[in-house]
Short mmCIF file of C-alpha atoms in Angstrom, two decimals:
data_model
loop_
_atom_site.label_atom_id
_atom_site.label_comp_id
_atom_site.label_asym_id
_atom_site.label_seq_id
_atom_site.Cartn_x
_atom_site.Cartn_y
_atom_site.Cartn_z
CA MET A 1012 0.00 0.00 0.00
CA ASN A 1013 2.96 2.36 0.36
CA SER A 1014 2.82 3.35 -3.31
CA LYS A 1015 -0.98 3.74 -3.30
CA LYS A 1016 -1.28 7.40 -2.34
CA ARG A 1017 -4.89 7.65 -3.47
CA LEU A 1018 -6.03 4.62 -1.46
CA LEU A 1019 -4.17 5.76 1.65
CA ALA A 1020 -5.74 9.21 1.29
CA ILE A 1021 -9.18 7.59 1.19
CA ILE A 1022 -8.39 5.45 4.23
CA SER A 1023 -7.19 8.52 6.17
CA LEU A 1024 -10.73 9.95 6.02
CA ILE A 1025 -12.42 6.88 7.54
CA GLU A 1026 -13.04 7.01 11.29
CA LYS A 1027 -12.57 3.89 13.33
CA ASN A 1028 -15.50 1.50 13.83
CA LYS A 1029 -17.63 2.81 10.98
CA LYS A 1030 -19.63 0.36 8.88
CA VAL A 1031 -17.87 0.71 5.53
CA ILE A 1032 -19.31 0.05 2.07
CA ASP A 1033 -16.73 -0.04 -0.71
CA ILE A 1034 -18.48 0.32 -4.08
CA GLY A 1035 -16.60 -1.11 -7.07
CA THR A 1036 -14.01 -2.70 -4.81
CA ASP A 1037 -12.21 -4.76 -7.52
CA HIS A 1038 -9.13 -6.21 -5.73
CA GLY A 1039 -10.46 -5.00 -2.38
CA LEU A 1040 -7.28 -3.25 -1.25
CA VAL A 1041 -9.13 -0.75 0.93
CA PRO A 1042 -11.36 -3.33 2.69
CA LEU A 1043 -8.34 -5.57 3.34
CA TYR A 1044 -6.39 -2.67 4.82
CA LEU A 1045 -9.32 -1.61 7.01
CA ALA A 1046 -9.81 -5.15 8.31
CA LYS A 1047 -6.13 -5.94 8.89
CA ASN A 1048 -5.58 -2.65 10.76
CA ASN A 1049 -8.73 -2.94 12.93
CA ILE A 1050 -10.23 0.26 11.49
CA SER A 1051 -13.55 -1.44 10.73
CA LYS A 1052 -15.07 -4.80 11.63
CA ASP A 1053 -18.15 -4.34 9.43
CA ILE A 1054 -17.14 -3.99 5.78
CA LEU A 1055 -19.22 -4.66 2.68
CA ALA A 1056 -17.21 -4.83 -0.55
CA THR A 1057 -19.28 -4.71 -3.72
CA ASP A 1058 -18.76 -4.82 -7.44
CA ILE A 1059 -21.04 -5.05 -10.46
CA SER A 1060 -18.74 -7.77 -11.83
CA GLU A 1061 -18.60 -11.12 -10.04
CA SER A 1062 -15.24 -11.94 -11.65
CA SER A 1063 -13.77 -8.67 -10.35
CA LEU A 1064 -15.16 -9.31 -6.87
CA ASN A 1065 -13.61 -12.79 -6.86
CA LYS A 1066 -10.17 -11.14 -6.84
CA LEU A 1067 -10.95 -9.99 -3.32
CA VAL A 1068 -12.68 -13.22 -2.31
CA LYS A 1069 -9.51 -15.17 -3.15
CA SER A 1070 -7.48 -12.84 -0.92
CA LEU A 1071 -9.61 -13.32 2.18
CA ASP A 1072 -8.26 -15.38 5.07
CA PRO A 1073 -10.07 -16.64 8.21
CA ARG A 1074 -9.52 -13.33 10.03
CA THR A 1075 -10.42 -10.86 7.26
CA SER A 1076 -13.42 -12.94 6.16
CA LYS A 1077 -14.96 -12.30 9.60
CA TYR A 1078 -15.03 -8.56 8.89
CA ILE A 1079 -15.43 -8.38 5.10
CA LYS A 1080 -18.59 -9.47 3.33
CA THR A 1081 -18.95 -9.31 -0.45
CA MET A 1082 -21.91 -8.63 -2.72
CA VAL A 1083 -22.42 -8.46 -6.46
CA THR A 1084 -24.62 -5.43 -7.08
CA ASP A 1085 -24.95 -2.17 -8.98
CA GLY A 1086 -24.11 0.74 -6.71
CA PHE A 1087 -26.19 0.77 -3.52
CA CYS A 1088 -28.94 -1.48 -4.94
CA GLY A 1089 -30.09 -4.09 -2.41
CA ILE A 1090 -27.81 -2.93 0.42
CA GLU A 1091 -29.40 -2.78 3.87
CA LYS A 1092 -29.46 0.60 5.63
CA LYS A 1093 -27.62 0.69 8.96
CA GLN A 1094 -26.63 3.31 11.49
CA GLY A 1095 -23.02 4.49 11.22
CA GLN A 1096 -22.58 3.56 7.56
CA VAL A 1097 -20.07 5.29 5.30
CA ALA A 1098 -19.39 4.62 1.63
CA ILE A 1099 -16.38 4.76 -0.66
CA ILE A 1100 -16.98 5.27 -4.38
CA ALA A 1101 -13.64 5.43 -6.16
CA GLY A 1102 -11.85 4.30 -9.30
CA MET A 1103 -14.52 5.51 -11.72
CA GLY A 1104 -15.50 8.70 -13.52
CA ALA A 1105 -17.57 11.46 -11.93
CA ASN A 1106 -20.61 10.69 -14.11
CA THR A 1107 -20.69 7.09 -12.85
CA ILE A 1108 -20.36 8.28 -9.24
CA ILE A 1109 -23.25 10.69 -9.78
CA ASP A 1110 -25.40 7.90 -11.26
CA ILE A 1111 -24.74 5.65 -8.24
CA ILE A 1112 -25.73 8.37 -5.75
CA GLU A 1113 -28.72 9.58 -7.76
CA LYS A 1114 -30.23 6.11 -8.31
CA ASN A 1115 -30.35 5.52 -4.55
CA MET A 1116 -30.67 9.06 -3.18
CA ASP A 1117 -32.48 8.05 0.04
CA PHE A 1118 -29.71 5.56 0.83
CA SER A 1119 -27.01 8.13 0.01
CA LYS A 1120 -28.58 10.75 2.28
CA ASN A 1121 -28.76 8.23 5.15
CA LEU A 1122 -24.98 7.62 5.11
CA ASP A 1123 -22.81 9.36 7.69
CA TYR A 1124 -20.63 10.41 4.75
CA MET A 1125 -19.28 9.36 1.38
CA ILE A 1126 -15.70 9.39 0.16
CA LEU A 1127 -15.58 9.97 -3.57
CA ALA A 1128 -12.50 9.79 -5.78
CA SER A 1129 -12.24 10.45 -9.50
CA ASN A 1130 -9.76 12.03 -11.89
CA VAL A 1131 -12.37 13.04 -14.48
CA GLY A 1132 -15.26 15.52 -14.41
CA ASN A 1133 -15.12 16.59 -10.78
CA GLU A 1134 -16.72 19.96 -11.50
CA ARG A 1135 -19.88 18.04 -12.42
CA LEU A 1136 -19.61 15.97 -9.24
CA ARG A 1137 -19.27 19.04 -7.00
CA GLU A 1138 -22.13 20.78 -8.79
CA PHE A 1139 -24.33 17.70 -8.30
CA LEU A 1140 -23.46 17.38 -4.60
CA LEU A 1141 -24.15 21.05 -3.87
CA LYS A 1142 -27.39 21.04 -5.85
CA ASN A 1143 -28.64 18.10 -3.76
CA SER A 1144 -27.63 19.61 -0.38
CA PHE A 1145 -24.57 17.46 0.24
CA GLU A 1146 -22.00 19.34 2.29
CA ILE A 1147 -18.39 18.97 1.11
CA CYS A 1148 -16.39 18.35 4.31
CA ASP A 1149 -12.96 17.62 2.79
CA ASP A 1150 -11.68 18.17 -0.72
CA PHE A 1151 -8.06 17.71 -1.74
CA LEU A 1152 -5.82 16.46 -4.52
CA VAL A 1153 -3.59 13.41 -4.73
CA TYR A 1154 -1.07 12.88 -7.53
CA GLU A 1155 -0.38 9.28 -8.53
CA ASN A 1156 0.74 7.61 -11.75
CA LYS A 1157 0.87 10.98 -13.56
CA LYS A 1158 -2.77 11.73 -12.75
CA TYR A 1159 -4.44 14.15 -10.35
CA TYR A 1160 -7.25 12.65 -8.27
CA ASP A 1161 -9.80 14.71 -6.35
CA ILE A 1162 -10.67 13.13 -3.00
CA ILE A 1163 -14.01 14.46 -1.76
CA LYS A 1164 -15.68 13.68 1.57
CA ALA A 1165 -19.36 14.69 1.54
CA LYS A 1166 -22.40 14.23 3.75
CA TYR A 1167 -26.04 15.21 3.45
CA GLY A 1168 -26.63 18.41 5.34
CA GLU A 1169 -26.41 22.12 4.74
CA LYS A 1170 -26.85 23.76 1.34
CA GLU A 1171 -23.62 25.34 0.10
CA ASN A 1172 -22.87 27.70 -2.76
CA TYR A 1173 -19.64 27.61 -4.75
CA ASP A 1174 -18.40 30.03 -7.36
CA LEU A 1175 -17.06 28.82 -10.70
CA SER A 1176 -13.46 28.24 -9.60
CA GLU A 1177 -14.51 26.40 -6.42
CA THR A 1178 -16.81 24.14 -8.43
CA TYR A 1179 -14.03 23.25 -10.85
CA PHE A 1180 -11.10 22.92 -8.46
CA GLY A 1181 -12.41 22.64 -4.90
CA LYS A 1182 -12.82 25.34 -2.26
CA ASP A 1183 -10.33 23.74 0.13
CA ASN A 1184 -7.65 23.51 -2.56
CA ILE A 1185 -8.04 27.20 -3.40
CA ASP A 1186 -8.32 28.47 0.19
CA LYS A 1187 -5.24 26.51 1.26
CA HIS A 1188 -3.30 27.42 -1.92
CA SER A 1189 -2.64 23.77 -2.62
CA LYS A 1190 0.76 23.21 -4.23
CA LEU A 1191 -0.68 20.27 -6.16
CA LEU A 1192 -3.45 22.49 -7.50
CA GLU A 1193 -0.89 25.10 -8.50
CA LYS A 1194 0.98 22.47 -10.54
CA LYS A 1195 -2.24 21.11 -12.02
CA LEU A 1196 -3.44 24.57 -13.09
CA ALA A 1197 -0.18 25.32 -14.90
CA VAL A 1198 -0.61 22.16 -16.97
CA GLU A 1199 -4.36 22.67 -17.49
CA TYR A 1200 -3.97 26.30 -18.58
CA ASP A 1201 -1.45 25.48 -21.33
CA LYS A 1202 -3.41 22.40 -22.45
CA ASN A 1203 -6.75 24.19 -22.66
CA LYS A 1204 -5.31 27.23 -24.41
CA LYS A 1205 -4.01 24.86 -27.10
CA PHE A 1206 -7.39 23.08 -27.30
CA LEU A 1207 -9.11 26.44 -27.67
CA LYS A 1208 -6.82 27.48 -30.50
CA ASP A 1209 -7.27 24.15 -32.29
CA ILE A 1210 -11.06 24.24 -32.06
CA LYS A 1211 -11.26 27.80 -33.32
CA GLU A 1212 -9.04 26.93 -36.28
CA LYS A 1213 -10.39 23.50 -37.20
CA SER A 1214 -13.93 23.15 -35.89
CA ASP A 1215 -17.24 24.86 -35.22
CA ASP A 1216 -18.01 22.84 -32.09
CA LYS A 1217 -19.67 25.48 -29.91
CA LYS A 1218 -20.28 23.06 -27.05
CA ALA A 1219 -16.60 22.08 -26.82
CA LEU A 1220 -15.60 25.73 -27.18
CA HIS A 1221 -17.87 26.78 -24.29
CA LYS A 1222 -16.58 23.95 -22.12
CA ILE A 1223 -12.95 24.99 -22.59
CA GLU A 1224 -13.73 28.68 -22.11
CA LEU A 1225 -15.44 27.89 -18.78
CA ARG A 1226 -12.43 25.91 -17.57
CA LEU A 1227 -10.05 28.71 -18.55
CA GLU A 1228 -12.30 31.21 -16.77
CA ALA A 1229 -12.22 29.03 -13.64
CA ILE A 1230 -8.41 28.86 -13.79
CA SER A 1231 -8.21 32.66 -14.12
CA GLU A 1232 -10.49 33.04 -11.08
CA VAL A 1233 -8.13 30.92 -8.98
CA TYR A 1234 -5.11 32.97 -10.04
CA ASP A 1235 -7.02 36.18 -9.19
CA LYS A 1236 -7.74 34.85 -5.69
CA TRP A 1237 -4.09 33.99 -5.17
CA LYS A 1238 -2.79 37.45 -6.14
#
């Protein structure tokens, strides 16, 4: 686990003795870590693919199998509500995460909190959470394997309002002047300026043009705040 910065970041947000649901667990690295380190004794690891879930099943031993149960299911479908439940939804795009939450909104709202991790489309994820009165408790970046991952901890509660830059890049990252965000913005600014130039020269895709212009505007807002 030493090289798994993203997984360790997720684990760092989980309080001891919570009932943990790991959606899309695949190899089950997080459940195994939680069980072996006595962080949780009630863990449900799920995956939509039985063959993927079997990777974890094969790794269970007599001790970890007491704490980790497995289930083939789509998102939260068929999972029993309990007090003190938290959920991890990681390793997938923001649109998939949104779909999982939205399909079982009552279940999602009943959770103590969710830990969400994606490297794609997180402005849509933040916008969705805020629109549905989920409070963003923690929001930070992790850099692993040449990718930036947003780690978001959210719970159902107070309505929040974010401006454009906060929606795109996370209020905590901006307020704390995250060094990782600073590096990410430098790369994103150059990349999106090139995309903008290419689209203007070679295409009439107004939707793509608007999308890039919004991202560049959000980047400029962050730089203005940091002046």
